[in-house]
Short mmCIF file of C-alpha atoms in Angstrom, two decimals:
data_model
loop_
_atom_site.label_atom_id
_atom_site.label_comp_id
_atom_site.label_asym_id
_atom_site.label_seq_id
_atom_site.Cartn_x
_atom_site.Cartn_y
_atom_site.Cartn_z
CA MET A 13 4.45 87.10 49.69
CA ARG A 14 7.96 86.76 48.03
CA THR A 15 9.85 83.43 47.14
CA ILE A 16 13.38 83.57 47.94
CA LEU A 17 15.98 80.73 47.24
CA HIS A 18 18.97 80.39 48.73
CA SER A 19 21.49 77.73 46.92
CA ASP A 20 24.65 76.71 48.45
CA CYS A 21 26.83 74.41 46.70
CA ASN A 22 28.12 71.36 48.75
CA SER A 23 31.55 70.85 49.55
CA PHE A 24 32.35 73.38 46.33
CA TYR A 25 35.94 73.12 46.03
CA ALA A 26 36.14 69.44 46.55
CA SER A 27 33.27 68.81 44.11
CA VAL A 28 34.58 70.79 41.52
CA GLU A 29 37.95 69.05 41.60
CA CYS A 30 35.71 65.31 41.51
CA ALA A 31 33.74 66.83 38.69
CA SER A 32 36.61 68.16 36.53
CA ASP A 33 38.52 64.65 37.06
CA PRO A 34 36.27 61.81 36.83
CA ASN A 35 38.89 59.56 38.50
CA LEU A 36 38.43 61.13 41.57
CA ARG A 37 34.90 60.40 42.20
CA GLY A 38 33.67 58.20 44.73
CA LYS A 39 37.13 58.69 46.15
CA ALA A 40 38.00 60.31 49.74
CA VAL A 41 39.17 63.91 48.48
CA ALA A 42 40.20 67.21 50.22
CA VAL A 43 41.22 70.30 49.18
CA CYS A 44 43.66 71.62 51.57
CA GLY A 45 46.59 74.64 51.90
CA ASP A 46 50.24 74.09 52.01
CA PRO A 47 51.13 72.16 54.97
CA LYS A 48 54.37 74.17 55.42
CA GLU A 49 52.44 76.91 56.16
CA ARG A 50 49.65 78.28 58.28
CA HIS A 51 46.98 77.36 55.72
CA GLY A 52 47.89 73.89 56.07
CA ILE A 53 44.54 72.80 57.04
CA ILE A 54 41.38 71.05 55.19
CA LEU A 55 39.62 73.65 53.13
CA ALA A 56 36.90 71.17 51.63
CA LYS A 57 35.92 67.49 51.63
CA SER A 58 34.25 64.90 49.65
CA ASP A 59 31.25 63.06 50.87
CA PRO A 60 33.67 59.71 51.25
CA ALA A 61 36.17 62.04 53.43
CA LYS A 62 33.52 63.18 55.18
CA LYS A 63 32.46 59.77 55.97
CA CYS A 64 35.85 59.07 57.44
CA GLY A 65 35.54 61.76 59.71
CA VAL A 66 37.27 64.42 57.92
CA ARG A 67 36.42 68.01 58.83
CA THR A 68 36.83 71.33 57.44
CA GLY A 69 39.20 73.47 59.34
CA GLU A 70 41.21 70.46 60.82
CA THR A 71 45.13 70.10 60.28
CA ILE A 72 46.16 67.80 57.61
CA GLY A 73 47.59 65.57 59.76
CA SER A 74 44.83 64.60 61.77
CA ALA A 75 42.73 64.17 58.54
CA LEU A 76 45.13 61.66 57.06
CA GLU A 77 45.17 59.76 60.61
CA LYS A 78 41.42 59.57 60.24
CA CYS A 79 41.91 58.83 56.23
CA PRO A 80 45.27 57.62 55.32
CA ASN A 81 44.04 57.20 51.56
CA LEU A 82 42.68 60.65 51.57
CA ILE A 83 43.77 62.44 48.45
CA LEU A 84 45.23 65.97 48.78
CA LEU A 85 44.94 68.45 46.24
CA PRO A 86 46.12 72.29 46.09
CA PRO A 87 43.41 74.97 45.64
CA ASP A 88 42.62 75.93 41.98
CA GLY A 89 41.20 79.35 42.47
CA GLU A 90 40.46 79.73 38.66
CA LYS A 91 38.59 76.73 38.41
CA TYR A 92 36.36 77.47 41.22
CA VAL A 93 35.52 80.87 39.89
CA HIS A 94 34.76 79.35 36.32
CA TYR A 95 32.23 76.96 37.91
CA SER A 96 30.64 79.75 40.05
CA ARG A 97 30.12 81.77 37.10
CA ARG A 98 28.14 78.59 35.36
CA MET A 99 26.19 78.38 38.16
CA ARG A 100 25.39 81.97 38.14
CA ALA A 101 24.26 81.96 34.64
CA MET A 102 21.89 79.00 35.17
CA TYR A 103 20.25 81.04 38.26
CA ALA A 104 19.89 83.80 35.57
CA GLU A 105 17.64 81.61 33.33
CA TYR A 106 15.09 81.95 36.28
CA THR A 107 15.66 85.57 37.58
CA SER A 108 17.54 88.70 37.11
CA GLN A 109 17.64 89.11 40.89
CA VAL A 110 20.27 86.93 41.72
CA GLU A 111 22.91 88.01 44.74
CA PRO A 112 26.20 86.22 45.48
CA PHE A 113 27.26 85.56 48.84
CA GLY A 114 30.87 83.81 48.24
CA LEU A 115 31.84 81.90 45.37
CA ASP A 116 29.46 78.76 46.39
CA GLU A 117 26.08 80.48 47.53
CA SER A 118 23.72 82.96 45.78
CA TRP A 119 20.17 84.24 46.85
CA LEU A 120 17.66 84.30 44.24
CA ASP A 121 14.42 86.28 44.25
CA VAL A 122 11.91 84.22 41.86
CA SER A 123 8.57 85.69 43.47
CA ASP A 124 7.32 86.56 40.10
CA HIS A 125 8.13 83.34 38.12
CA PRO A 126 5.06 81.33 37.22
CA ARG A 127 6.51 77.98 38.66
CA SER A 128 7.07 77.39 42.81
CA GLY A 129 10.09 77.99 44.54
CA MET A 130 10.34 74.11 45.23
CA GLN A 131 9.97 73.61 41.76
CA ILE A 132 12.47 75.66 40.94
CA ALA A 133 14.70 74.35 43.56
CA SER A 134 14.43 70.80 42.25
CA GLU A 135 15.40 71.84 38.75
CA LEU A 136 18.45 73.47 39.67
CA ARG A 137 19.59 70.66 41.70
CA ARG A 138 19.07 68.16 38.80
CA ARG A 139 20.80 70.86 36.29
CA ALA A 140 23.48 71.31 39.11
CA ARG A 141 24.27 67.39 39.14
CA ASP A 142 23.60 67.01 35.23
CA GLU A 143 25.33 69.88 33.69
CA LEU A 144 28.13 70.82 36.19
CA GLY A 145 28.60 67.30 37.87
CA ILE A 146 28.00 68.92 41.59
CA THR A 147 25.24 68.92 43.89
CA ILE A 148 23.63 71.84 45.84
CA SER A 149 21.44 72.15 48.44
CA VAL A 150 18.38 74.65 48.36
CA GLY A 151 16.48 76.81 51.02
CA VAL A 152 12.78 78.24 49.89
CA SER A 153 11.38 80.81 52.10
CA PHE A 154 9.81 84.04 52.49
CA ASN A 155 13.14 86.14 53.42
CA LYS A 156 16.74 85.96 52.76
CA VAL A 157 17.79 84.67 56.48
CA PHE A 158 15.43 81.79 56.52
CA ALA A 159 16.11 80.64 53.18
CA LYS A 160 19.95 80.40 53.78
CA LEU A 161 19.19 78.35 57.00
CA GLY A 162 17.17 76.25 54.97
CA SER A 163 20.25 75.56 52.76
CA ASP A 164 22.01 74.76 55.49
CA LEU A 165 19.82 72.46 57.69
CA HIS A 166 19.80 69.29 54.89
CA LYS A 167 22.65 68.71 52.84
CA PRO A 168 23.63 67.19 50.41
CA ASP A 169 21.47 67.32 47.30
CA ALA A 170 18.34 68.46 49.13
CA THR A 171 15.50 71.23 49.25
CA THR A 172 13.97 72.84 52.32
CA LEU A 173 11.01 74.90 52.75
CA ILE A 174 10.71 77.56 55.48
CA THR A 175 7.32 78.91 55.74
CA PRO A 176 5.63 81.54 58.10
CA GLN A 177 3.63 78.76 59.09
CA ASN A 178 6.70 76.36 60.09
CA TYR A 179 9.29 78.81 60.90
CA GLN A 180 9.18 78.45 64.73
CA LYS A 181 9.08 74.84 64.51
CA LYS A 182 11.98 74.43 62.10
CA ILE A 183 14.32 77.37 62.90
CA TRP A 184 13.90 78.24 66.54
CA PRO A 185 15.07 75.14 67.99
CA LEU A 186 18.59 75.81 66.05
CA PRO A 187 21.77 77.45 68.25
CA ALA A 188 21.65 81.10 68.11
CA GLU A 189 25.16 81.34 66.35
CA GLU A 190 23.59 79.71 63.19
CA LEU A 191 21.72 83.13 62.54
CA LEU A 192 23.60 85.04 60.00
CA PHE A 193 26.31 87.57 61.62
CA ILE A 194 26.39 86.02 65.09
CA GLY A 195 29.95 85.63 65.38
CA ARG A 196 31.86 83.87 68.41
CA SER A 197 32.00 87.28 70.35
CA THR A 198 28.11 87.83 69.81
CA ALA A 199 27.17 84.14 70.43
CA ARG A 200 29.21 84.46 73.98
CA ARG A 201 27.45 87.46 74.88
CA LEU A 202 23.90 85.91 74.11
CA HIS A 203 24.84 82.99 76.08
CA GLU A 204 25.85 84.91 79.00
CA TYR A 205 22.23 85.97 79.01
CA GLY A 206 20.63 82.60 78.50
CA LEU A 207 19.92 83.18 74.87
CA ARG A 208 21.06 79.80 73.31
CA THR A 209 18.75 79.58 70.46
CA ILE A 210 17.26 81.47 67.71
CA GLY A 211 13.98 81.20 69.42
CA ASP A 212 15.46 82.52 72.57
CA ILE A 213 16.47 85.80 70.29
CA ALA A 214 12.99 86.21 69.17
CA ARG A 215 11.27 85.56 72.36
CA SER A 216 13.54 88.03 74.36
CA GLY A 217 11.88 90.88 72.73
CA PRO A 218 13.52 93.94 70.88
CA ASP A 219 14.20 95.84 74.04
CA THR A 220 16.30 93.06 75.64
CA LEU A 221 18.24 92.54 72.28
CA HIS A 222 19.13 96.29 71.90
CA THR A 223 20.24 96.66 75.60
CA LEU A 224 22.72 93.92 74.78
CA LEU A 225 23.80 94.59 71.44
CA GLY A 226 22.48 98.19 70.52
CA LYS A 227 21.76 98.41 66.57
CA ASN A 228 22.91 95.07 65.56
CA GLY A 229 20.52 93.41 68.70
CA ASP A 230 17.69 95.62 66.42
CA LEU A 231 18.85 93.32 63.37
CA LEU A 232 19.00 89.98 64.97
CA TYR A 233 15.54 90.34 66.86
CA GLN A 234 14.20 91.07 62.99
CA TYR A 235 16.02 88.37 61.59
CA ALA A 236 15.32 85.65 64.46
CA SER A 237 11.10 86.80 63.99
CA GLY A 238 11.24 86.54 60.41
CA ARG A 239 11.03 90.23 59.66
CA ASP A 240 13.84 90.29 57.40
CA ASP A 241 12.62 92.66 54.41
CA ALA A 242 16.10 92.97 52.70
CA PRO A 243 15.96 92.70 48.87
CA VAL A 244 17.79 90.15 46.83
CA LEU A 245 20.33 92.78 45.03
CA SER A 246 20.54 92.12 41.10
CA LEU A 247 23.89 92.05 39.75
CA LEU A 248 22.20 92.91 36.47
CA ARG A 249 21.58 96.52 37.98
CA GLU A 250 24.50 98.33 38.84
CA SER A 251 22.78 100.67 41.22
CA ASP A 252 22.15 97.53 43.47
CA VAL A 253 25.74 96.77 43.90
CA LYS A 254 26.94 98.84 46.99
CA SER A 255 30.62 97.94 47.14
CA ILE A 256 33.21 95.49 45.54
CA SER A 257 35.80 94.36 48.06
CA ASN A 258 38.21 91.52 48.86
CA SER A 259 40.30 90.34 51.72
CA THR A 260 42.90 87.77 52.82
CA THR A 261 44.37 86.01 55.92
CA PRO A 262 48.17 85.18 54.68
CA ALA A 263 50.42 82.50 55.60
CA PHE A 264 52.07 84.92 58.47
CA ASP A 265 51.19 87.72 60.87
CA ILE A 266 51.57 91.03 59.40
CA THR A 267 53.99 93.11 61.77
CA ASP A 268 55.40 95.40 59.46
CA GLU A 269 54.51 97.89 56.95
CA ALA A 270 56.39 96.85 54.11
CA ASP A 271 54.29 93.31 54.29
CA ALA A 272 51.21 95.17 54.62
CA ARG A 273 51.82 97.45 51.64
CA ARG A 274 52.54 94.42 49.38
CA ILE A 275 49.41 92.68 50.22
CA LEU A 276 47.53 95.93 50.21
CA TYR A 277 48.68 96.22 46.20
CA LEU A 278 47.23 92.79 45.65
CA LEU A 279 43.98 93.33 47.12
CA CYS A 280 43.45 96.73 45.52
CA ASP A 281 44.44 95.33 42.15
CA SER A 282 41.78 92.71 42.55
CA VAL A 283 39.16 95.16 43.50
CA ALA A 284 40.09 97.83 40.94
CA GLU A 285 40.10 94.89 38.27
CA ARG A 286 36.47 93.83 39.19
CA MET A 287 35.38 97.38 39.39
CA ARG A 288 36.78 97.67 35.54
CA GLU A 289 35.11 94.65 34.70
CA GLN A 290 31.63 95.88 35.78
CA GLU A 291 32.20 99.43 34.59
CA LEU A 292 32.06 100.94 37.95
CA ARG A 293 34.04 103.43 40.09
CA CYS A 294 34.32 104.16 43.76
CA ARG A 295 34.07 107.50 45.68
CA THR A 296 35.29 105.76 49.15
CA VAL A 297 37.74 103.51 49.77
CA ALA A 298 37.37 101.34 53.16
CA VAL A 299 40.41 99.32 55.09
CA TRP A 300 39.60 96.34 57.06
CA LEU A 301 41.96 95.21 59.77
CA ARG A 302 41.91 92.25 62.04
CA ASP A 303 44.44 91.79 64.70
CA THR A 304 45.92 88.14 66.10
CA ASN A 305 43.25 88.55 68.49
CA LEU A 306 40.53 88.27 66.35
CA VAL A 307 39.68 92.00 66.99
CA SER A 308 38.47 94.08 63.86
CA TRP A 309 38.15 97.60 62.88
CA GLU A 310 37.71 99.77 59.68
CA ARG A 311 38.69 103.02 58.26
CA GLN A 312 37.48 104.78 55.09
CA MET A 313 38.02 107.78 53.45
CA GLN A 314 36.70 109.69 50.08
CA LEU A 315 38.90 110.03 46.95
CA PRO A 316 39.24 113.37 45.31
CA ALA A 317 37.15 111.82 42.27
CA ALA A 318 35.49 108.51 41.68
CA SER A 319 38.30 105.76 40.49
CA ASP A 320 38.59 102.24 39.21
CA LEU A 321 42.57 102.34 39.23
CA ALA A 322 44.76 100.12 41.76
CA ALA A 323 47.08 103.06 42.10
CA GLU A 324 44.76 105.51 43.57
CA LEU A 325 43.03 102.68 45.85
CA VAL A 326 46.40 101.76 47.10
CA HIS A 327 47.35 105.33 48.11
CA ALA A 328 44.32 105.84 50.19
CA SER A 329 44.54 102.52 51.84
CA LEU A 330 48.13 103.13 52.89
CA THR A 331 47.13 106.76 54.16
CA LEU A 332 44.03 104.64 56.05
CA LEU A 333 46.61 101.86 57.34
CA ARG A 334 49.00 104.35 58.70
CA GLN A 335 46.12 106.31 60.41
CA GLY A 336 44.46 103.25 62.08
CA TRP A 337 47.06 100.49 62.60
CA ASP A 338 49.36 100.42 65.84
CA MET A 339 52.00 98.39 64.51
CA ARG A 340 52.69 96.92 67.85
CA ARG A 341 49.53 94.97 67.19
CA PRO A 342 50.25 91.94 64.68
CA LEU A 343 47.71 91.93 61.98
CA ARG A 344 46.00 88.36 61.00
CA SER A 345 43.66 89.44 58.17
CA LEU A 346 43.39 92.54 55.55
CA GLY A 347 40.70 93.83 53.45
CA VAL A 348 40.04 96.56 51.00
CA ARG A 349 36.51 98.20 49.96
CA GLY A 350 35.46 100.20 47.25
CA CYS A 351 32.12 101.66 48.18
CA ASP A 352 30.05 104.87 47.18
CA LEU A 353 29.87 103.24 43.71
CA VAL A 354 29.24 105.09 40.23
CA SER A 355 29.01 104.09 36.67
CA SER A 356 32.53 104.50 34.84
CA ARG A 357 30.22 105.47 31.80
CA ALA A 358 28.62 108.64 33.69
CA ASP A 359 30.00 112.02 32.75
CA THR A 360 32.98 113.13 34.28
CA GLN A 361 33.82 116.87 35.39
CA LEU A 362 37.22 117.84 33.82
CA THR A 363 39.33 120.75 34.89
CA VAL A 364 40.74 123.38 33.04
CA LEU A 365 44.16 121.78 33.15
CA PRO A 366 43.62 118.04 33.35
CA ASP A 367 46.32 115.74 34.86
CA ARG A 368 46.86 113.46 32.15
CA ARG A 369 48.41 110.74 34.55
CA PRO A 370 45.34 109.31 35.26
CA LEU A 371 44.63 108.34 31.88
CA ARG A 372 47.86 106.80 31.26
CA GLN A 373 47.46 104.66 34.47
CA ALA A 374 44.33 103.57 33.24
CA ALA A 375 45.82 102.56 29.95
CA LEU A 376 48.46 100.80 31.85
CA GLU A 377 45.76 98.79 34.19
CA THR A 378 43.51 98.13 31.42
CA ALA A 379 46.57 96.37 29.12
CA ILE A 380 47.35 94.78 32.34
CA ASP A 381 43.89 93.22 32.68
CA GLY A 382 44.35 91.99 29.08
CA ILE A 383 47.30 90.24 29.98
CA HIS A 384 45.77 88.53 32.75
CA ALA A 385 42.70 87.45 31.10
CA ARG A 386 44.68 85.72 28.24
CA PHE A 387 47.71 84.03 30.58
CA GLY A 388 46.79 84.18 33.89
CA ARG A 389 47.53 86.29 36.86
CA ALA A 390 51.17 84.86 37.47
CA SER A 391 52.09 86.36 34.05
CA LEU A 392 52.59 89.35 35.25
CA ARG A 393 53.42 90.91 38.70
CA ARG A 394 54.37 93.97 40.55
CA CYS A 395 57.74 94.25 41.49
CA VAL A 396 57.26 95.10 45.14
CA MET A 397 56.24 91.19 45.18
CA LEU A 398 59.86 90.55 44.56
CA SER A 399 61.16 92.19 47.59
CA SER A 400 59.60 90.03 50.36
CA SER A 401 61.18 86.94 51.59
CA LYS A 402 57.75 85.90 52.85
CA ALA A 403 55.07 83.99 50.63
CA VAL A 404 53.00 86.82 49.30
CA HIS A 405 51.93 85.92 46.10
CA ALA A 406 49.12 86.79 43.58
CA ASP A 407 47.17 83.98 44.66
CA THR A 408 47.02 85.25 48.74
CA CYS A 409 44.04 87.45 47.35
CA GLN A 410 42.73 85.41 44.41
CA GLY A 411 40.73 82.05 44.11
CA LEU A 412 39.70 80.95 47.74
CA SER A 413 39.73 84.49 49.49
CA ALA A 414 37.29 85.45 46.57
CA ALA A 415 34.73 83.13 49.10
CA ASN A 416 34.91 85.65 51.70
CA MET A 417 34.53 88.54 49.17
CA SER A 418 30.76 89.06 48.99
CA ALA A 419 28.47 90.42 52.10
CA ILE A 420 25.00 90.26 52.22
CA HIS A 421 24.22 93.78 51.96
CA GLY A 422 25.18 94.08 48.22
CA HIS A 423 28.90 93.45 48.17
CA VAL A 424 30.16 91.40 44.91
#
């Protein structure tokens, strides 16, 4: 039987701020967006702030009413990425099979480790406290879905064991919407048919779920029944990485192509840079759109040749945007995904008269990577960003948005 861990860094952004500044420890701290913009909400809060009733997602004004002494801090994406990488390096000491799920969460497959999952979880929690100054909650189970549910059950700084013998008692009474991939729309449909808990989903049977939700219903039935056999995808094996993506919800509705184009440039720059870091190229580009009614859809297209260049990703993304977006429907969120990945070290088929423009573009983008690494992302930006009166900046698609860049099926 497999042993899967899911590690979740508690109140990650706020915990990192307190760990990096000893003067903040023990105080009510919250990381928040700009109150003058639509991101003027609480993104993360420390335990003292939580005890005052401050909640993630509420407005800054509401939080200050509950906790007048609340210390408000702007998000620092580079700092959070740094701590995330240190945490993942720690995981890698126990197994090569580490799959990130956002900046603050990861699955680990420790099935072949000589120590038990509970022992490893306890040691990881201690090391996170001692070496990074943060706390983590760890779920230990025989599959990924139950391991994640376990890490959510007890916080902060706790380990929860979910076994084939106890999962019906611990997991089935939980609300249906706590199961992975059940959003508001799916939860609402399940509730209409009286399926309110995870146990209700499991007991309803596969035929009922398939009738209600199609293939998604089949997946949810497997998850609720403890039959998830999805592997933990190792970052150390490039063939496991299925796609690299980034998405953002800007501080304004996207109502014209000009603003959508600027955001696509930022997203494609981010995706392309991360592909180059991992020596990967994509053969397919996908664009994900969500309107202000929270209706989402996706379009994708194949590239003429595998690429890790932002310029080529932007061209494909704009083509997909124009094909799939009715401009009468304002967009709330926008995302880009590079998929069907191959190694950039693989042999490339050359033409008789090769086009040297991609080579020049590759040299340019590699040089930009070096400048960003040395001086930060704000040191060099595209001119297209200067033509907008709205707050479209490089940090729109960096830092905090990275928390939503990963997905369970091998996206990193």
